[in-house]
PDB file of N, CA, C and O in Angstrom:
ATOM      1  N   MET A 162       0.841  -1.184   0.000  1.00 45.00           N
ATOM      2  CA  MET A 162       0.000   0.000   0.000  1.00 45.00           C
ATOM      3  C   MET A 162       0.884   1.245   0.000  1.00 45.00           C
ATOM      4  O   MET A 162       1.756   1.401   0.834  1.00 45.00           O
ATOM      5  N   ASN A 163       0.657   2.132  -0.923  1.00 52.00           N
ATOM      6  CA  ASN A 163       1.418   3.366  -1.010  1.00 52.00           C
ATOM      7  C   ASN A 163       0.814   4.404  -0.074  1.00 52.00           C
ATOM      8  O   ASN A 163      -0.320   4.802  -0.231  1.00 52.00           O
ATOM      9  N   ARG A 164       1.579   4.847   0.928  1.00 60.00           N
ATOM     10  CA  ARG A 164       1.077   5.816   1.899  1.00 60.00           C
ATOM     11  C   ARG A 164       1.858   7.114   1.796  1.00 60.00           C
ATOM     12  O   ARG A 164       2.084   7.797   2.774  1.00 60.00           O
ATOM     13  N   GLU A 165       2.249   7.459   0.598  1.00 79.00           N
ATOM     14  CA  GLU A 165       3.098   8.619   0.380  1.00 79.00           C
ATOM     15  C   GLU A 165       2.348   9.938   0.553  1.00 79.00           C
ATOM     16  O   GLU A 165       1.202  10.082   0.157  1.00 79.00           O
ATOM     17  N   LYS A 166       3.033  10.874   1.157  1.00 81.00           N
ATOM     18  CA  LYS A 166       2.557  12.257   1.246  1.00 81.00           C
ATOM     19  C   LYS A 166       3.722  13.136   0.816  1.00 81.00           C
ATOM     20  O   LYS A 166       4.828  12.991   1.298  1.00 81.00           O
ATOM     21  N   ILE A 167       3.469  14.000  -0.118  1.00 83.00           N
ATOM     22  CA  ILE A 167       4.502  14.873  -0.649  1.00 83.00           C
ATOM     23  C   ILE A 167       4.419  16.209   0.075  1.00 83.00           C
ATOM     24  O   ILE A 167       3.364  16.826   0.129  1.00 83.00           O
ATOM     25  N   ILE A 168       5.548  16.645   0.620  1.00 83.00           N
ATOM     26  CA  ILE A 168       5.586  17.918   1.340  1.00 83.00           C
ATOM     27  C   ILE A 168       6.508  18.865   0.590  1.00 83.00           C
ATOM     28  O   ILE A 168       7.655  18.540   0.293  1.00 83.00           O
ATOM     29  N   HIS A 169       5.988  20.028   0.259  1.00 86.00           N
ATOM     30  CA  HIS A 169       6.754  21.070  -0.422  1.00 86.00           C
ATOM     31  C   HIS A 169       6.853  22.262   0.531  1.00 86.00           C
ATOM     32  O   HIS A 169       5.846  22.688   1.093  1.00 86.00           O
ATOM     33  N   ALA A 170       8.055  22.781   0.703  1.00 88.00           N
ATOM     34  CA  ALA A 170       8.240  23.946   1.577  1.00 88.00           C
ATOM     35  C   ALA A 170       8.827  25.105   0.790  1.00 88.00           C
ATOM     36  O   ALA A 170       9.770  24.928   0.020  1.00 88.00           O
ATOM     37  N   ASP A 171       8.248  26.261   0.966  1.00 88.00           N
ATOM     38  CA  ASP A 171       8.736  27.489   0.350  1.00 88.00           C
ATOM     39  C   ASP A 171       8.934  28.494   1.481  1.00 88.00           C
ATOM     40  O   ASP A 171       8.035  29.250   1.822  1.00 88.00           O
ATOM     41  N   ILE A 172      10.097  28.438   2.093  1.00 83.00           N
ATOM     42  CA  ILE A 172      10.381  29.247   3.281  1.00 83.00           C
ATOM     43  C   ILE A 172      11.403  30.322   2.922  1.00 83.00           C
ATOM     44  O   ILE A 172      12.498  30.023   2.463  1.00 83.00           O
ATOM     45  N   ASN A 173      11.033  31.574   3.131  1.00 82.00           N
ATOM     46  CA  ASN A 173      11.925  32.686   2.864  1.00 82.00           C
ATOM     47  C   ASN A 173      12.828  32.883   4.086  1.00 82.00           C
ATOM     48  O   ASN A 173      12.344  33.254   5.155  1.00 82.00           O
ATOM     49  N   PRO A 174      14.128  32.650   3.954  1.00 83.00           N
ATOM     50  CA  PRO A 174      15.018  32.746   5.124  1.00 83.00           C
ATOM     51  C   PRO A 174      15.196  34.166   5.649  1.00 83.00           C
ATOM     52  O   PRO A 174      15.692  34.361   6.754  1.00 83.00           O
ATOM     53  N   ASP A 175      14.795  35.161   4.866  1.00 85.00           N
ATOM     54  CA  ASP A 175      14.952  36.549   5.300  1.00 85.00           C
ATOM     55  C   ASP A 175      13.778  37.062   6.126  1.00 85.00           C
ATOM     56  O   ASP A 175      13.815  38.175   6.632  1.00 85.00           O
ATOM     57  N   VAL A 176      12.724  36.265   6.260  1.00 85.00           N
ATOM     58  CA  VAL A 176      11.538  36.678   7.013  1.00 85.00           C
ATOM     59  C   VAL A 176      11.814  36.524   8.505  1.00 85.00           C
ATOM     60  O   VAL A 176      12.391  35.530   8.939  1.00 85.00           O
ATOM     61  N   THR A 177      11.408  37.511   9.279  1.00 83.00           N
ATOM     62  CA  THR A 177      11.553  37.423  10.735  1.00 83.00           C
ATOM     63  C   THR A 177      10.181  37.510  11.389  1.00 83.00           C
ATOM     64  O   THR A 177       9.260  38.129  10.855  1.00 83.00           O
ATOM     65  N   MET A 178      10.069  36.861  12.529  1.00 82.00           N
ATOM     66  CA  MET A 178       8.835  36.896  13.322  1.00 82.00           C
ATOM     67  C   MET A 178       9.201  37.318  14.724  1.00 82.00           C
ATOM     68  O   MET A 178      10.248  36.937  15.239  1.00 82.00           O
ATOM     69  N   THR A 179       8.326  38.084  15.333  1.00 85.00           N
ATOM     70  CA  THR A 179       8.515  38.485  16.719  1.00 85.00           C
ATOM     71  C   THR A 179       7.555  37.679  17.574  1.00 85.00           C
ATOM     72  O   THR A 179       6.373  37.601  17.263  1.00 85.00           O
ATOM     73  N   GLY A 180       8.066  37.041  18.599  1.00 89.00           N
ATOM     74  CA  GLY A 180       7.225  36.252  19.486  1.00 89.00           C
ATOM     75  C   GLY A 180       8.048  35.240  20.248  1.00 89.00           C
ATOM     76  O   GLY A 180       9.270  35.170  20.107  1.00 89.00           O
ATOM     77  N   ASP A 181       7.365  34.447  21.019  1.00 92.00           N
ATOM     78  CA  ASP A 181       7.991  33.406  21.816  1.00 92.00           C
ATOM     79  C   ASP A 181       8.426  32.274  20.884  1.00 92.00           C
ATOM     80  O   ASP A 181       7.594  31.644  20.239  1.00 92.00           O
ATOM     81  N   ILE A 182       9.721  32.006  20.810  1.00 90.00           N
ATOM     82  CA  ILE A 182      10.251  31.011  19.876  1.00 90.00           C
ATOM     83  C   ILE A 182       9.663  29.625  20.126  1.00 90.00           C
ATOM     84  O   ILE A 182       9.382  28.888  19.182  1.00 90.00           O
ATOM     85  N   GLU A 183       9.450  29.270  21.380  1.00 94.00           N
ATOM     86  CA  GLU A 183       8.888  27.954  21.679  1.00 94.00           C
ATOM     87  C   GLU A 183       7.447  27.840  21.202  1.00 94.00           C
ATOM     88  O   GLU A 183       7.043  26.817  20.648  1.00 94.00           O
ATOM     89  N   LEU A 184       6.659  28.906  21.397  1.00 93.00           N
ATOM     90  CA  LEU A 184       5.268  28.881  20.952  1.00 93.00           C
ATOM     91  C   LEU A 184       5.164  28.904  19.429  1.00 93.00           C
ATOM     92  O   LEU A 184       4.329  28.205  18.844  1.00 93.00           O
ATOM     93  N   LEU A 185       6.008  29.692  18.768  1.00 90.00           N
ATOM     94  CA  LEU A 185       6.005  29.721  17.309  1.00 90.00           C
ATOM     95  C   LEU A 185       6.435  28.369  16.728  1.00 90.00           C
ATOM     96  O   LEU A 185       5.874  27.898  15.742  1.00 90.00           O
ATOM     97  N   THR A 186       7.416  27.746  17.358  1.00 90.00           N
ATOM     98  CA  THR A 186       7.863  26.414  16.922  1.00 90.00           C
ATOM     99  C   THR A 186       6.744  25.405  17.097  1.00 90.00           C
ATOM    100  O   THR A 186       6.476  24.586  16.209  1.00 90.00           O
ATOM    101  N   GLN A 187       6.049  25.447  18.222  1.00 93.00           N
ATOM    102  CA  GLN A 187       4.935  24.526  18.480  1.00 93.00           C
ATOM    103  C   GLN A 187       3.803  24.756  17.485  1.00 93.00           C
ATOM    104  O   GLN A 187       3.186  23.808  17.007  1.00 93.00           O
ATOM    105  N   LEU A 188       3.531  26.013  17.171  1.00 91.00           N
ATOM    106  CA  LEU A 188       2.500  26.340  16.186  1.00 91.00           C
ATOM    107  C   LEU A 188       2.829  25.712  14.831  1.00 91.00           C
ATOM    108  O   LEU A 188       1.987  25.043  14.222  1.00 91.00           O
ATOM    109  N   ALA A 189       4.048  25.920  14.356  1.00 90.00           N
ATOM    110  CA  ALA A 189       4.453  25.360  13.063  1.00 90.00           C
ATOM    111  C   ALA A 189       4.389  23.837  13.100  1.00 90.00           C
ATOM    112  O   ALA A 189       3.889  23.199  12.164  1.00 90.00           O
ATOM    113  N   PHE A 190       4.875  23.235  14.182  1.00 91.00           N
ATOM    114  CA  PHE A 190       4.834  21.781  14.311  1.00 91.00           C
ATOM    115  C   PHE A 190       3.399  21.266  14.274  1.00 91.00           C
ATOM    116  O   PHE A 190       3.086  20.307  13.559  1.00 91.00           O
ATOM    117  N   ASN A 191       2.500  21.897  15.032  1.00 91.00           N
ATOM    118  CA  ASN A 191       1.109  21.441  15.094  1.00 91.00           C
ATOM    119  C   ASN A 191       0.422  21.531  13.729  1.00 91.00           C
ATOM    120  O   ASN A 191      -0.311  20.620  13.333  1.00 91.00           O
ATOM    121  N   LEU A 192       0.647  22.621  13.009  1.00 90.00           N
ATOM    122  CA  LEU A 192       0.028  22.779  11.695  1.00 90.00           C
ATOM    123  C   LEU A 192       0.520  21.710  10.716  1.00 90.00           C
ATOM    124  O   LEU A 192      -0.274  21.091  10.001  1.00 90.00           O
ATOM    125  N   LEU A 193       1.826  21.485  10.694  1.00 90.00           N
ATOM    126  CA  LEU A 193       2.373  20.456   9.801  1.00 90.00           C
ATOM    127  C   LEU A 193       1.967  19.058  10.238  1.00 90.00           C
ATOM    128  O   LEU A 193       1.593  18.217   9.408  1.00 90.00           O
ATOM    129  N   ASP A 194       2.022  18.786  11.522  1.00 90.00           N
ATOM    130  CA  ASP A 194       1.659  17.475  12.043  1.00 90.00           C
ATOM    131  C   ASP A 194       0.200  17.146  11.730  1.00 90.00           C
ATOM    132  O   ASP A 194      -0.110  16.033  11.295  1.00 90.00           O
ATOM    133  N   ASN A 195      -0.700  18.099  11.909  1.00 86.00           N
ATOM    134  CA  ASN A 195      -2.116  17.872  11.586  1.00 86.00           C
ATOM    135  C   ASN A 195      -2.306  17.593  10.111  1.00 86.00           C
ATOM    136  O   ASN A 195      -3.089  16.712   9.734  1.00 86.00           O
ATOM    137  N   ALA A 196      -1.605  18.327   9.261  1.00 88.00           N
ATOM    138  CA  ALA A 196      -1.724  18.088   7.823  1.00 88.00           C
ATOM    139  C   ALA A 196      -1.234  16.688   7.465  1.00 88.00           C
ATOM    140  O   ALA A 196      -1.846  15.983   6.659  1.00 88.00           O
ATOM    141  N   ILE A 197      -0.157  16.256   8.082  1.00 88.00           N
ATOM    142  CA  ILE A 197       0.400  14.927   7.793  1.00 88.00           C
ATOM    143  C   ILE A 197      -0.502  13.826   8.341  1.00 88.00           C
ATOM    144  O   ILE A 197      -0.789  12.837   7.652  1.00 88.00           O
ATOM    145  N   LEU A 198      -0.981  13.991   9.560  1.00 87.00           N
ATOM    146  CA  LEU A 198      -1.767  12.935  10.206  1.00 87.00           C
ATOM    147  C   LEU A 198      -3.201  12.818   9.706  1.00 87.00           C
ATOM    148  O   LEU A 198      -3.770  11.732   9.691  1.00 87.00           O
ATOM    149  N   HIS A 199      -3.808  13.931   9.308  1.00 83.00           N
ATOM    150  CA  HIS A 199      -5.245  13.936   9.056  1.00 83.00           C
ATOM    151  C   HIS A 199      -5.628  14.159   7.597  1.00 83.00           C
ATOM    152  O   HIS A 199      -6.731  14.609   7.314  1.00 83.00           O
ATOM    153  N   THR A 200      -4.719  13.840   6.686  1.00 86.00           N
ATOM    154  CA  THR A 200      -5.062  13.912   5.263  1.00 86.00           C
ATOM    155  C   THR A 200      -4.952  12.519   4.666  1.00 86.00           C
ATOM    156  O   THR A 200      -4.230  11.667   5.178  1.00 86.00           O
ATOM    157  N   PRO A 201      -5.659  12.275   3.576  1.00 85.00           N
ATOM    158  CA  PRO A 201      -5.615  10.953   2.947  1.00 85.00           C
ATOM    159  C   PRO A 201      -4.240  10.643   2.350  1.00 85.00           C
ATOM    160  O   PRO A 201      -3.406  11.529   2.185  1.00 85.00           O
ATOM    161  N   VAL A 202      -4.036   9.372   2.000  1.00 84.00           N
ATOM    162  CA  VAL A 202      -2.789   8.966   1.347  1.00 84.00           C
ATOM    163  C   VAL A 202      -2.663   9.705   0.021  1.00 84.00           C
ATOM    164  O   VAL A 202      -3.654  10.162  -0.551  1.00 84.00           O
ATOM    165  N   ASN A 203      -1.445   9.831  -0.448  1.00 84.00           N
ATOM    166  CA  ASN A 203      -1.120  10.520  -1.701  1.00 84.00           C
ATOM    167  C   ASN A 203      -1.534  11.991  -1.689  1.00 84.00           C
ATOM    168  O   ASN A 203      -1.887  12.551  -2.713  1.00 84.00           O
ATOM    169  N   THR A 204      -1.498  12.596  -0.536  1.00 85.00           N
ATOM    170  CA  THR A 204      -1.816  14.009  -0.377  1.00 85.00           C
ATOM    171  C   THR A 204      -0.568  14.847  -0.634  1.00 85.00           C
ATOM    172  O   THR A 204       0.538  14.446  -0.298  1.00 85.00           O
ATOM    173  N   GLN A 205      -0.765  16.010  -1.202  1.00 90.00           N
ATOM    174  CA  GLN A 205       0.313  16.981  -1.326  1.00 90.00           C
ATOM    175  C   GLN A 205       0.110  18.047  -0.259  1.00 90.00           C
ATOM    176  O   GLN A 205      -0.978  18.606  -0.131  1.00 90.00           O
ATOM    177  N   ILE A 206       1.160  18.308   0.517  1.00 91.00           N
ATOM    178  CA  ILE A 206       1.120  19.295   1.593  1.00 91.00           C
ATOM    179  C   ILE A 206       2.135  20.377   1.272  1.00 91.00           C
ATOM    180  O   ILE A 206       3.270  20.075   0.916  1.00 91.00           O
ATOM    181  N   SER A 207       1.721  21.627   1.393  1.00 93.00           N
ATOM    182  CA  SER A 207       2.619  22.750   1.138  1.00 93.00           C
ATOM    183  C   SER A 207       2.738  23.597   2.390  1.00 93.00           C
ATOM    184  O   SER A 207       1.751  23.850   3.073  1.00 93.00           O
ATOM    185  N   ALA A 208       3.958  24.036   2.671  1.00 92.00           N
ATOM    186  CA  ALA A 208       4.202  24.965   3.774  1.00 92.00           C
ATOM    187  C   ALA A 208       4.950  26.157   3.196  1.00 92.00           C
ATOM    188  O   ALA A 208       5.868  25.994   2.394  1.00 92.00           O
ATOM    189  N   ALA A 209       4.535  27.347   3.581  1.00 91.00           N
ATOM    190  CA  ALA A 209       5.187  28.554   3.081  1.00 91.00           C
ATOM    191  C   ALA A 209       5.291  29.578   4.194  1.00 91.00           C
ATOM    192  O   ALA A 209       4.422  29.669   5.052  1.00 91.00           O
ATOM    193  N   CYS A 210       6.365  30.316   4.165  1.00 89.00           N
ATOM    194  CA  CYS A 210       6.562  31.407   5.116  1.00 89.00           C
ATOM    195  C   CYS A 210       7.064  32.601   4.327  1.00 89.00           C
ATOM    196  O   CYS A 210       8.005  32.489   3.546  1.00 89.00           O
ATOM    197  N   GLY A 211       6.401  33.706   4.501  1.00 87.00           N
ATOM    198  CA  GLY A 211       6.797  34.906   3.782  1.00 87.00           C
ATOM    199  C   GLY A 211       6.198  36.123   4.440  1.00 87.00           C
ATOM    200  O   GLY A 211       5.506  36.028   5.446  1.00 87.00           O
ATOM    201  N   SER A 212       6.460  37.273   3.853  1.00 86.00           N
ATOM    202  CA  SER A 212       5.910  38.498   4.418  1.00 86.00           C
ATOM    203  C   SER A 212       5.204  39.293   3.331  1.00 86.00           C
ATOM    204  O   SER A 212       5.527  39.195   2.154  1.00 86.00           O
ATOM    205  N   SER A 213       4.216  40.034   3.781  1.00 82.00           N
ATOM    206  CA  SER A 213       3.446  40.908   2.906  1.00 82.00           C
ATOM    207  C   SER A 213       3.258  42.209   3.672  1.00 82.00           C
ATOM    208  O   SER A 213       2.459  42.266   4.611  1.00 82.00           O
ATOM    209  N   GLY A 214       4.027  43.214   3.314  1.00 82.00           N
ATOM    210  CA  GLY A 214       3.986  44.461   4.066  1.00 82.00           C
ATOM    211  C   GLY A 214       4.504  44.224   5.469  1.00 82.00           C
ATOM    212  O   GLY A 214       5.576  43.676   5.661  1.00 82.00           O
ATOM    213  N   ALA A 215       3.710  44.578   6.471  1.00 84.00           N
ATOM    214  CA  ALA A 215       4.117  44.409   7.868  1.00 84.00           C
ATOM    215  C   ALA A 215       3.711  43.050   8.426  1.00 84.00           C
ATOM    216  O   ALA A 215       4.000  42.740   9.570  1.00 84.00           O
ATOM    217  N   GLN A 216       3.044  42.231   7.616  1.00 86.00           N
ATOM    218  CA  GLN A 216       2.577  40.926   8.092  1.00 86.00           C
ATOM    219  C   GLN A 216       3.527  39.809   7.693  1.00 86.00           C
ATOM    220  O   GLN A 216       4.041  39.790   6.574  1.00 86.00           O
ATOM    221  N   THR A 217       3.740  38.893   8.614  1.00 88.00           N
ATOM    222  CA  THR A 217       4.458  37.663   8.327  1.00 88.00           C
ATOM    223  C   THR A 217       3.442  36.541   8.355  1.00 88.00           C
ATOM    224  O   THR A 217       2.602  36.477   9.255  1.00 88.00           O
ATOM    225  N   LYS A 218       3.514  35.655   7.363  1.00 88.00           N
ATOM    226  CA  LYS A 218       2.539  34.574   7.272  1.00 88.00           C
ATOM    227  C   LYS A 218       3.243  33.226   7.216  1.00 88.00           C
ATOM    228  O   LYS A 218       4.253  33.075   6.532  1.00 88.00           O
ATOM    229  N   PHE A 219       2.697  32.276   7.947  1.00 89.00           N
ATOM    230  CA  PHE A 219       3.111  30.880   7.863  1.00 89.00           C
ATOM    231  C   PHE A 219       1.868  30.111   7.448  1.00 89.00           C
ATOM    232  O   PHE A 219       0.869  30.118   8.164  1.00 89.00           O
ATOM    233  N   ILE A 220       1.910  29.504   6.291  1.00 90.00           N
ATOM    234  CA  ILE A 220       0.732  28.862   5.721  1.00 90.00           C
ATOM    235  C   ILE A 220       1.009  27.386   5.487  1.00 90.00           C
ATOM    236  O   ILE A 220       2.059  27.023   4.946  1.00 90.00           O
ATOM    237  N   VAL A 221       0.075  26.546   5.905  1.00 92.00           N
ATOM    238  CA  VAL A 221       0.117  25.119   5.599  1.00 92.00           C
ATOM    239  C   VAL A 221      -1.168  24.792   4.866  1.00 92.00           C
ATOM    240  O   VAL A 221      -2.260  25.130   5.324  1.00 92.00           O
ATOM    241  N   ALA A 222      -1.041  24.162   3.713  1.00 91.00           N
ATOM    242  CA  ALA A 222      -2.205  23.808   2.902  1.00 91.00           C
ATOM    243  C   ALA A 222      -2.033  22.390   2.382  1.00 91.00           C
ATOM    244  O   ALA A 222      -0.909  21.893   2.249  1.00 91.00           O
ATOM    245  N   ASP A 223      -3.146  21.733   2.101  1.00 89.00           N
ATOM    246  CA  ASP A 223      -3.091  20.397   1.513  1.00 89.00           C
ATOM    247  C   ASP A 223      -4.227  20.247   0.514  1.00 89.00           C
ATOM    248  O   ASP A 223      -5.108  21.088   0.429  1.00 89.00           O
ATOM    249  N   ASN A 224      -4.187  19.173  -0.248  1.00 86.00           N
ATOM    250  CA  ASN A 224      -5.238  18.938  -1.226  1.00 86.00           C
ATOM    251  C   ASN A 224      -6.206  17.852  -0.755  1.00 86.00           C
ATOM    252  O   ASN A 224      -6.811  17.159  -1.560  1.00 86.00           O
ATOM    253  N   GLY A 225      -6.358  17.750   0.568  1.00 82.00           N
ATOM    254  CA  GLY A 225      -7.328  16.818   1.150  1.00 82.00           C
ATOM    255  C   GLY A 225      -8.747  17.305   0.918  1.00 82.00           C
ATOM    256  O   GLY A 225      -8.972  18.353   0.300  1.00 82.00           O
ATOM    257  N   PRO A 226      -9.730  16.579   1.434  1.00 82.00           N
ATOM    258  CA  PRO A 226     -11.127  16.911   1.164  1.00 82.00           C
ATOM    259  C   PRO A 226     -11.622  18.173   1.869  1.00 82.00           C
ATOM    260  O   PRO A 226     -12.685  18.684   1.541  1.00 82.00           O
ATOM    261  N   GLY A 227     -10.887  18.689   2.826  1.00 82.00           N
ATOM    262  CA  GLY A 227     -11.336  19.880   3.545  1.00 82.00           C
ATOM    263  C   GLY A 227     -12.311  19.521   4.656  1.00 82.00           C
ATOM    264  O   GLY A 227     -12.558  18.358   4.943  1.00 82.00           O
ATOM    265  N   ILE A 228     -12.862  20.528   5.267  1.00 83.00           N
ATOM    266  CA  ILE A 228     -13.790  20.349   6.387  1.00 83.00           C
ATOM    267  C   ILE A 228     -15.196  20.630   5.886  1.00 83.00           C
ATOM    268  O   ILE A 228     -15.446  21.681   5.278  1.00 83.00           O
ATOM    269  N   ALA A 229     -16.108  19.699   6.136  1.00 86.00           N
ATOM    270  CA  ALA A 229     -17.500  19.887   5.722  1.00 86.00           C
ATOM    271  C   ALA A 229     -18.047  21.162   6.357  1.00 86.00           C
ATOM    272  O   ALA A 229     -17.710  21.507   7.491  1.00 86.00           O
ATOM    273  N   GLU A 230     -18.890  21.855   5.614  1.00 90.00           N
ATOM    274  CA  GLU A 230     -19.381  23.169   6.050  1.00 90.00           C
ATOM    275  C   GLU A 230     -20.025  23.131   7.440  1.00 90.00           C
ATOM    276  O   GLU A 230     -19.837  24.038   8.241  1.00 90.00           O
ATOM    277  N   GLU A 231     -20.756  22.070   7.764  1.00 89.00           N
ATOM    278  CA  GLU A 231     -21.445  22.022   9.061  1.00 89.00           C
ATOM    279  C   GLU A 231     -20.488  21.902  10.245  1.00 89.00           C
ATOM    280  O   GLU A 231     -20.861  22.125  11.385  1.00 89.00           O
ATOM    281  N   TYR A 232     -19.201  21.569  10.007  1.00 87.00           N
ATOM    282  CA  TYR A 232     -18.227  21.430  11.088  1.00 87.00           C
ATOM    283  C   TYR A 232     -17.252  22.606  11.171  1.00 87.00           C
ATOM    284  O   TYR A 232     -16.456  22.678  12.094  1.00 87.00           O
ATOM    285  N   ARG A 233     -17.284  23.521  10.245  1.00 86.00           N
ATOM    286  CA  ARG A 233     -16.265  24.566  10.162  1.00 86.00           C
ATOM    287  C   ARG A 233     -16.195  25.458  11.392  1.00 86.00           C
ATOM    288  O   ARG A 233     -15.117  25.861  11.804  1.00 86.00           O
ATOM    289  N   GLN A 234     -17.309  25.812  12.007  1.00 88.00           N
ATOM    290  CA  GLN A 234     -17.265  26.647  13.203  1.00 88.00           C
ATOM    291  C   GLN A 234     -16.767  25.867  14.419  1.00 88.00           C
ATOM    292  O   GLN A 234     -16.130  26.426  15.307  1.00 88.00           O
ATOM    293  N   LYS A 235     -17.024  24.563  14.444  1.00 88.00           N
ATOM    294  CA  LYS A 235     -16.632  23.743  15.589  1.00 88.00           C
ATOM    295  C   LYS A 235     -15.133  23.474  15.642  1.00 88.00           C
ATOM    296  O   LYS A 235     -14.598  23.180  16.699  1.00 88.00           O
ATOM    297  N   VAL A 236     -14.443  23.553  14.507  1.00 81.00           N
ATOM    298  CA  VAL A 236     -13.024  23.205  14.497  1.00 81.00           C
ATOM    299  C   VAL A 236     -12.171  24.171  15.311  1.00 81.00           C
ATOM    300  O   VAL A 236     -11.021  23.868  15.602  1.00 81.00           O
ATOM    301  N   PHE A 237     -12.723  25.314  15.689  1.00 83.00           N
ATOM    302  CA  PHE A 237     -11.969  26.255  16.509  1.00 83.00           C
ATOM    303  C   PHE A 237     -12.057  25.910  17.997  1.00 83.00           C
ATOM    304  O   PHE A 237     -11.383  26.523  18.810  1.00 83.00           O
ATOM    305  N   GLN A 238     -12.871  24.924  18.330  1.00 87.00           N
ATOM    306  CA  GLN A 238     -12.936  24.451  19.705  1.00 87.00           C
ATOM    307  C   GLN A 238     -11.726  23.563  19.971  1.00 87.00           C
ATOM    308  O   GLN A 238     -11.330  22.773  19.123  1.00 87.00           O
ATOM    309  N   ARG A 239     -11.177  23.688  21.132  1.00 84.00           N
ATOM    310  CA  ARG A 239      -9.983  22.930  21.483  1.00 84.00           C
ATOM    311  C   ARG A 239     -10.251  21.420  21.409  1.00 84.00           C
ATOM    312  O   ARG A 239     -11.247  20.935  21.933  1.00 84.00           O
ATOM    313  N   PHE A 240      -9.384  20.706  20.759  1.00 78.00           N
ATOM    314  CA  PHE A 240      -9.378  19.253  20.621  1.00 78.00           C
ATOM    315  C   PHE A 240     -10.534  18.715  19.781  1.00 78.00           C
ATOM    316  O   PHE A 240     -10.750  17.526  19.728  1.00 78.00           O
ATOM    317  N   TYR A 241     -11.293  19.583  19.116  1.00 76.00           N
ATOM    318  CA  TYR A 241     -12.390  19.101  18.266  1.00 76.00           C
ATOM    319  C   TYR A 241     -11.813  18.475  16.999  1.00 76.00           C
ATOM    320  O   TYR A 241     -10.867  18.982  16.421  1.00 76.00           O
ATOM    321  N   ARG A 242     -12.373  17.370  16.592  1.00 72.00           N
ATOM    322  CA  ARG A 242     -11.950  16.715  15.358  1.00 72.00           C
ATOM    323  C   ARG A 242     -13.184  16.352  14.561  1.00 72.00           C
ATOM    324  O   ARG A 242     -14.066  15.645  15.042  1.00 72.00           O
ATOM    325  N   ALA A 243     -13.264  16.831  13.336  1.00 67.00           N
ATOM    326  CA  ALA A 243     -14.430  16.554  12.481  1.00 67.00           C
ATOM    327  C   ALA A 243     -14.408  15.107  12.003  1.00 67.00           C
ATOM    328  O   ALA A 243     -13.387  14.525  11.818  1.00 67.00           O
TER     329      ALA A 243
END
C-alpha cells in the first residue's frame, strides 16, 4: 500500500517573526503534524513562510477533502476533530 505524502516547503530565510520562539515552533509543528496525520494517502502538503507588508505569514495547505461546512465553526474548539 502506497502511503506517500509529498511535502513542499517554500520558506523565505529573510523573514523574521517576533514572538515566543517555543510557541512559534509549536505552532508550526502542530500545523504540519495535523496536515500529515489527518489527510488521505497521496496528499500533497505545502508549507510557506513569507511576508506581505508588515505581516508575516506561515501557511500550511493540503489537497485533502477539507472540512464539511457544518463542522467549520466547531473546528476552533480545542481538541475538536471533524
